[in-house]
PDB file of C-alpha atoms in Angstrom:
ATOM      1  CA  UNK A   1     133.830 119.984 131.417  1.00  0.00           C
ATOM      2  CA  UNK A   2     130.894 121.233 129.754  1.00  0.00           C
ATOM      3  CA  UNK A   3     131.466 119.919 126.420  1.00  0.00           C
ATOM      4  CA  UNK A   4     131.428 116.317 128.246  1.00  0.00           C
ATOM      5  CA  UNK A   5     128.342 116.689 130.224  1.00  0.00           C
ATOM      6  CA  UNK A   6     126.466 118.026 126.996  1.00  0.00           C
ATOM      7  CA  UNK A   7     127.761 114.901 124.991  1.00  0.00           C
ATOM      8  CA  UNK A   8     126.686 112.802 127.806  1.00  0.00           C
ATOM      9  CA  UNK A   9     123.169 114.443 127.298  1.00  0.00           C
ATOM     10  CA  UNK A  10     123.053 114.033 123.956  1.00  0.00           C
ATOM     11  CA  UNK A  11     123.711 110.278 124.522  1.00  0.00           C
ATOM     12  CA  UNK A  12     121.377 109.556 126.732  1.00  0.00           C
ATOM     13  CA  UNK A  13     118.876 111.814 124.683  1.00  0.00           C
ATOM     14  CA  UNK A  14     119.871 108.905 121.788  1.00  0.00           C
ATOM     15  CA  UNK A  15     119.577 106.169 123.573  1.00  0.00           C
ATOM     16  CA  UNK A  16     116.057 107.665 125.010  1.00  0.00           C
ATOM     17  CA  UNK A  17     115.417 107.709 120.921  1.00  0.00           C
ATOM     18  CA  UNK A  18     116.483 104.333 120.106  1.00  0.00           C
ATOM     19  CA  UNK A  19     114.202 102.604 123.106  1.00  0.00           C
ATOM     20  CA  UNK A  20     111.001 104.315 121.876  1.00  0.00           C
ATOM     21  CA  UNK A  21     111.667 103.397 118.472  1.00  0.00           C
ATOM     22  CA  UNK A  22     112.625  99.613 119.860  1.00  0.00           C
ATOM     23  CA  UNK A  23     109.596  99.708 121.500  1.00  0.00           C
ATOM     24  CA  UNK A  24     107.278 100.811 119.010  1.00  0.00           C
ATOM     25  CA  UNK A  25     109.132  98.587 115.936  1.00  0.00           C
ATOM     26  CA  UNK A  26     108.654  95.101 118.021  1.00  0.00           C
ATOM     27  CA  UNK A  27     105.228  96.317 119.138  1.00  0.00           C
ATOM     28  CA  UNK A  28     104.140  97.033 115.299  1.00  0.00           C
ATOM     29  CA  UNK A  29     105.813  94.010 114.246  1.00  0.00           C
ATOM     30  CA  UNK A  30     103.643  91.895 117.148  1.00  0.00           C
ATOM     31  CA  UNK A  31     100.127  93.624 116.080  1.00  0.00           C
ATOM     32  CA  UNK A  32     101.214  93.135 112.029  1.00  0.00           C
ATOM     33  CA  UNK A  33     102.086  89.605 113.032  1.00  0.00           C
ATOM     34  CA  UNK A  34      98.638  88.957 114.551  1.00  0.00           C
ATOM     35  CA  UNK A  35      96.568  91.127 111.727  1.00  0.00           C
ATOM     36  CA  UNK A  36      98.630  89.138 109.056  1.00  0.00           C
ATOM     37  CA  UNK A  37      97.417  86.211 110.411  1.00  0.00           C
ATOM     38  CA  UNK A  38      93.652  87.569 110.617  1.00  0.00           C
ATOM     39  CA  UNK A  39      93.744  88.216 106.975  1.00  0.00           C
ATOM     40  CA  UNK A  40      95.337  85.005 106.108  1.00  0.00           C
ATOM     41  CA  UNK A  41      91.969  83.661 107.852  1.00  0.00           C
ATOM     42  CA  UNK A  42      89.852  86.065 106.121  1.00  0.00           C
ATOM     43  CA  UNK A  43      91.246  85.038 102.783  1.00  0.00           C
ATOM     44  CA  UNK A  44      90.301  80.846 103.571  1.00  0.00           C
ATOM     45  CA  UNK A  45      88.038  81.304 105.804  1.00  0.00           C
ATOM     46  CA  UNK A  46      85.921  84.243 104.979  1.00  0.00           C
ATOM     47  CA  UNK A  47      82.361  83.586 102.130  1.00  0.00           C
ATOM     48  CA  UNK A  48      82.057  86.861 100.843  1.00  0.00           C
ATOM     49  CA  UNK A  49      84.048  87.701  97.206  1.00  0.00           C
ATOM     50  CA  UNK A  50      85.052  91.278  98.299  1.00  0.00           C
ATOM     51  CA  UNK A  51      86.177  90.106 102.048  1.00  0.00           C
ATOM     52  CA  UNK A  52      88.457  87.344 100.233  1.00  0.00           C
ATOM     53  CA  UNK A  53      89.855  89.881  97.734  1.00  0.00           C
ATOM     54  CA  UNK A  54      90.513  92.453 100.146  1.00  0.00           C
ATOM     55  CA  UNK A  55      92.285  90.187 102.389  1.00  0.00           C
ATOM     56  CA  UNK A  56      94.549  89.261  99.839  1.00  0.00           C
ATOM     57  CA  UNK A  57      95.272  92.846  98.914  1.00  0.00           C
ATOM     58  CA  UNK A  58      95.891  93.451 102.273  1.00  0.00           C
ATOM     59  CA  UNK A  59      98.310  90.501 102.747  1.00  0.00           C
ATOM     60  CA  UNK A  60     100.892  91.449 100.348  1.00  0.00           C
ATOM     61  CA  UNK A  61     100.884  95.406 101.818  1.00  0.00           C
ATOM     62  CA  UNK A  62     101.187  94.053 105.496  1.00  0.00           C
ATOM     63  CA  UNK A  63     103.757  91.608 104.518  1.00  0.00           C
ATOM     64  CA  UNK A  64     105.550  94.610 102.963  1.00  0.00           C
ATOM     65  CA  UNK A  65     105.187  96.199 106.378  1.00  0.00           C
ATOM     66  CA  UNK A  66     106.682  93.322 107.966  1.00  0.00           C
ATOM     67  CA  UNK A  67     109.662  93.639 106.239  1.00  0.00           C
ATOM     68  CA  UNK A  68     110.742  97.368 106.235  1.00  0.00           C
ATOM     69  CA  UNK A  69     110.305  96.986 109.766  1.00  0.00           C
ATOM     70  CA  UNK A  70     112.328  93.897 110.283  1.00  0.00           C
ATOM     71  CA  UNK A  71     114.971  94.879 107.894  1.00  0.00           C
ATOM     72  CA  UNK A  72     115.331  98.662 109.996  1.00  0.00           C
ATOM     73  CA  UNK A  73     115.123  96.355 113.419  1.00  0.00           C
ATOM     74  CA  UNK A  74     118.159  93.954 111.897  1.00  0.00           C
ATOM     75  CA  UNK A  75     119.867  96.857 110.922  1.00  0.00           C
ATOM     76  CA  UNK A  76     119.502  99.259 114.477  1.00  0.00           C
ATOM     77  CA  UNK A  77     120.597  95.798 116.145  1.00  0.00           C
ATOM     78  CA  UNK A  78     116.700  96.111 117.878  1.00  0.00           C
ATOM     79  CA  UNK A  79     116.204  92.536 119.812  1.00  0.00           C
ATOM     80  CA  UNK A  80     113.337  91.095 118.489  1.00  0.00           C
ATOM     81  CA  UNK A  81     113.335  87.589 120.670  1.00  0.00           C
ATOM     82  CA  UNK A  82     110.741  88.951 122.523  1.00  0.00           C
ATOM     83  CA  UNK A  83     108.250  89.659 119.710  1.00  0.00           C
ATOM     84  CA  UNK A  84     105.252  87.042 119.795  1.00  0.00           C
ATOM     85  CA  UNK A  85     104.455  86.277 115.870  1.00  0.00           C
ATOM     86  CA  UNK A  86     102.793  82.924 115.951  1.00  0.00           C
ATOM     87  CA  UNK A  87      99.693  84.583 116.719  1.00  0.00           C
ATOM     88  CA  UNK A  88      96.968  82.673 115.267  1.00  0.00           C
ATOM     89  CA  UNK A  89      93.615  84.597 115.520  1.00  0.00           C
ATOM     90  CA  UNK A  90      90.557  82.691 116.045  1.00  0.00           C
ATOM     91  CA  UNK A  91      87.481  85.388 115.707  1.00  0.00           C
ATOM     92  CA  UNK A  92      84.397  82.690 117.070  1.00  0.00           C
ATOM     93  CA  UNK A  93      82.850  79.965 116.206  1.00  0.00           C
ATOM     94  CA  UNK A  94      80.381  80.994 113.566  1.00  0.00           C
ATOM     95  CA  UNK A  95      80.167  80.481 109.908  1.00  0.00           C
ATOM     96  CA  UNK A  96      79.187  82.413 106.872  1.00  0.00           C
ATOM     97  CA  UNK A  97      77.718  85.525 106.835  1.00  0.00           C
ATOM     98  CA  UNK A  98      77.561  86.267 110.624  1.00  0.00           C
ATOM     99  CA  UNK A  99      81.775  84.870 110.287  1.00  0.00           C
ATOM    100  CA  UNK A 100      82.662  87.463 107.423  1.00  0.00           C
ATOM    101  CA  UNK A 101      80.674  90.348 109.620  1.00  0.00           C
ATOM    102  CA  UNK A 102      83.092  89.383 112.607  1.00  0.00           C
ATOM    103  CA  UNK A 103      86.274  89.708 110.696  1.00  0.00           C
ATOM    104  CA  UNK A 104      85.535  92.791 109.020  1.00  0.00           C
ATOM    105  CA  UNK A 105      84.456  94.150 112.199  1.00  0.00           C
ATOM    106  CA  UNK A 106      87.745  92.684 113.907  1.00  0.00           C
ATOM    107  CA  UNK A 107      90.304  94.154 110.732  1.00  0.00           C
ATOM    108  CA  UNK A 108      88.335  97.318 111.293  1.00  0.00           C
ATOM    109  CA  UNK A 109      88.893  97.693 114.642  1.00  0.00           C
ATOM    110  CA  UNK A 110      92.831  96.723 114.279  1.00  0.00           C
ATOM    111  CA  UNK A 111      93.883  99.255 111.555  1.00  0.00           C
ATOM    112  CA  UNK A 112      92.221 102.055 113.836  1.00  0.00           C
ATOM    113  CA  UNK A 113      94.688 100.975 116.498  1.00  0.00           C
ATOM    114  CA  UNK A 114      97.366 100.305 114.143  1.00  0.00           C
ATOM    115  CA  UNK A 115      96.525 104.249 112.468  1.00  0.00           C
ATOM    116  CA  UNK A 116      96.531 105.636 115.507  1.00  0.00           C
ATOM    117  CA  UNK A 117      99.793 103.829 116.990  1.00  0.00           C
ATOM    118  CA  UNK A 118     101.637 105.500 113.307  1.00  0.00           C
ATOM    119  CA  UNK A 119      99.964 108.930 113.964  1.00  0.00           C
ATOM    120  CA  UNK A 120     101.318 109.078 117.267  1.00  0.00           C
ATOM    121  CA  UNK A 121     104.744 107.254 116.397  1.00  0.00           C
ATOM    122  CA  UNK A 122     104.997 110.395 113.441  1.00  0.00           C
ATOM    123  CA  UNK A 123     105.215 113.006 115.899  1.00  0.00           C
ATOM    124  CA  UNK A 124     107.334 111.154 118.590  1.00  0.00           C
ATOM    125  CA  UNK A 125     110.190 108.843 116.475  1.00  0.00           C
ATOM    126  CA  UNK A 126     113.285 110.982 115.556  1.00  0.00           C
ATOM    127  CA  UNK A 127     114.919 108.778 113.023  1.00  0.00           C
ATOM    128  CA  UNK A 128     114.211 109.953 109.153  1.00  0.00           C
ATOM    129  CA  UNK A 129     114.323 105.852 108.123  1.00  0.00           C
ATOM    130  CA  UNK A 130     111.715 104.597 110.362  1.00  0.00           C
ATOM    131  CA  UNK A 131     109.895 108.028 109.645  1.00  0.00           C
ATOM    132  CA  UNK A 132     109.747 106.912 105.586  1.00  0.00           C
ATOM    133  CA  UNK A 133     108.737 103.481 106.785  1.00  0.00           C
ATOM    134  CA  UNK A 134     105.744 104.813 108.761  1.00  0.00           C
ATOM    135  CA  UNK A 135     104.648 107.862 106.128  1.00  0.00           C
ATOM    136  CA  UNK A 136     104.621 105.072 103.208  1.00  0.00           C
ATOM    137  CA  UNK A 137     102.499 102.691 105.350  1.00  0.00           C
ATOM    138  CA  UNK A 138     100.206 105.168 106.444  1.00  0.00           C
ATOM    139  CA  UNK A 139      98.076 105.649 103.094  1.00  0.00           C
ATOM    140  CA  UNK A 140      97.375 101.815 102.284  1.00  0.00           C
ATOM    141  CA  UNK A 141      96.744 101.534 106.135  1.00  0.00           C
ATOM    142  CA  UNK A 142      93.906 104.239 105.746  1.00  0.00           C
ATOM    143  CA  UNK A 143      92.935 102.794 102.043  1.00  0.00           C
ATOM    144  CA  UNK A 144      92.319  99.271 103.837  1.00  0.00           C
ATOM    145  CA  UNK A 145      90.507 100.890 106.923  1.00  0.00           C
ATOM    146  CA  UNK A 146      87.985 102.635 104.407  1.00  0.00           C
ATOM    147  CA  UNK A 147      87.614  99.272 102.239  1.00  0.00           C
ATOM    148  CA  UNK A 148      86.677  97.654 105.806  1.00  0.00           C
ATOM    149  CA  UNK A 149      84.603  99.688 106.495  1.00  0.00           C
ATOM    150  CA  UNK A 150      82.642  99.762 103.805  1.00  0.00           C
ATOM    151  CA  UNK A 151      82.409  95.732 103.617  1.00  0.00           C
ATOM    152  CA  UNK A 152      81.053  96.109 107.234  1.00  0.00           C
ATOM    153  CA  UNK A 153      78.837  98.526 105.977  1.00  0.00           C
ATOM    154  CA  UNK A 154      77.323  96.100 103.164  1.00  0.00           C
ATOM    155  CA  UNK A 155      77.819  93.001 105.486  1.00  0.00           C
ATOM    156  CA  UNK A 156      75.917  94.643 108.324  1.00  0.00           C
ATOM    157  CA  UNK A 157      73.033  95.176 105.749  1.00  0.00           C
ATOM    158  CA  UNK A 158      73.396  91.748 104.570  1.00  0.00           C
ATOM    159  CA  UNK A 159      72.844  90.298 108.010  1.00  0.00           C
ATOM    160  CA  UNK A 160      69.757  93.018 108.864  1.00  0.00           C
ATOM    161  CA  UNK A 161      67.928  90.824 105.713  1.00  0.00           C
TER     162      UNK A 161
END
């Protein structure tokens, strides 16, 4: 009788697992959706040389993202119908310098959250796959943070003249 209740436990200890990693896999693929389509802005929309080039650096690594996380979703059988990725982010209504100082600010702000959601997700996910996934993202996650912030740095100053 034992052996049954501690398989039972170990069952619903899995299936415990496999939510949280659900969760946080749809929710990462939502936010990557909507910062995806920030950069794609930054790279048309955005005046400054840097703030174009790091966009487009950025798009190709979050794209990346996109798929290790879709591929390990399709392959856990995670339902993904729910996830919203049509996201189309519209910053404000200015142009220019005051524009560019907005999205940095805004891509800033999103790979904090996005650090932080990975930091915590380390410590919490049991799975060794989705573990890889998040340790490999980590670094250019932090790289483009400290890019960002730099380029507000130098577009604050810009704006101050």
């Amino acid at each position: 009788a034992n052996i049954g209740n501690e398989n039972r436990t170990d069952n619903t200890d899995r299936s415990a697992y496999l939510a949280r990693e659900e969760d946080f896999v749809s929710d990462v693929i939502e936010a990557n959706s909507e910062e995806l389509a920030l950069l794609r802005q930054g790279s048309k929309k955005g005046t400054d040389p840097e703030l174009k080039s790091q966009a487009q650096e950025m798009i190709s690594e979050h794209e990346k993202i996109d798929r290790d996380m879709r591929a390990y979703a399709n392959k856990n059988n995670f339902r993904l119908d729910g996830v919203d990725t049509t996201n189309m982010i519209n910053i404000n209504k200015k142009s220019g310098n005051e524009w560019d100082e907005e999205w940095a600010d805004e891509v800033g702000d999103r790979h904090r959250a996005m650090i932080r959601r990975f930091d915590r997700a380390q410590n919490r996910i049991q799975d060794t796959e989705l573990k890889e996934i998040i340790s490999e993202a980590l670094p250019s996650m932090r790289s483009h943070l400290d890019k960002t912030e730099k380029l507000e740095v130098k577009l604050d100053v810009k704006a101050d003249r």
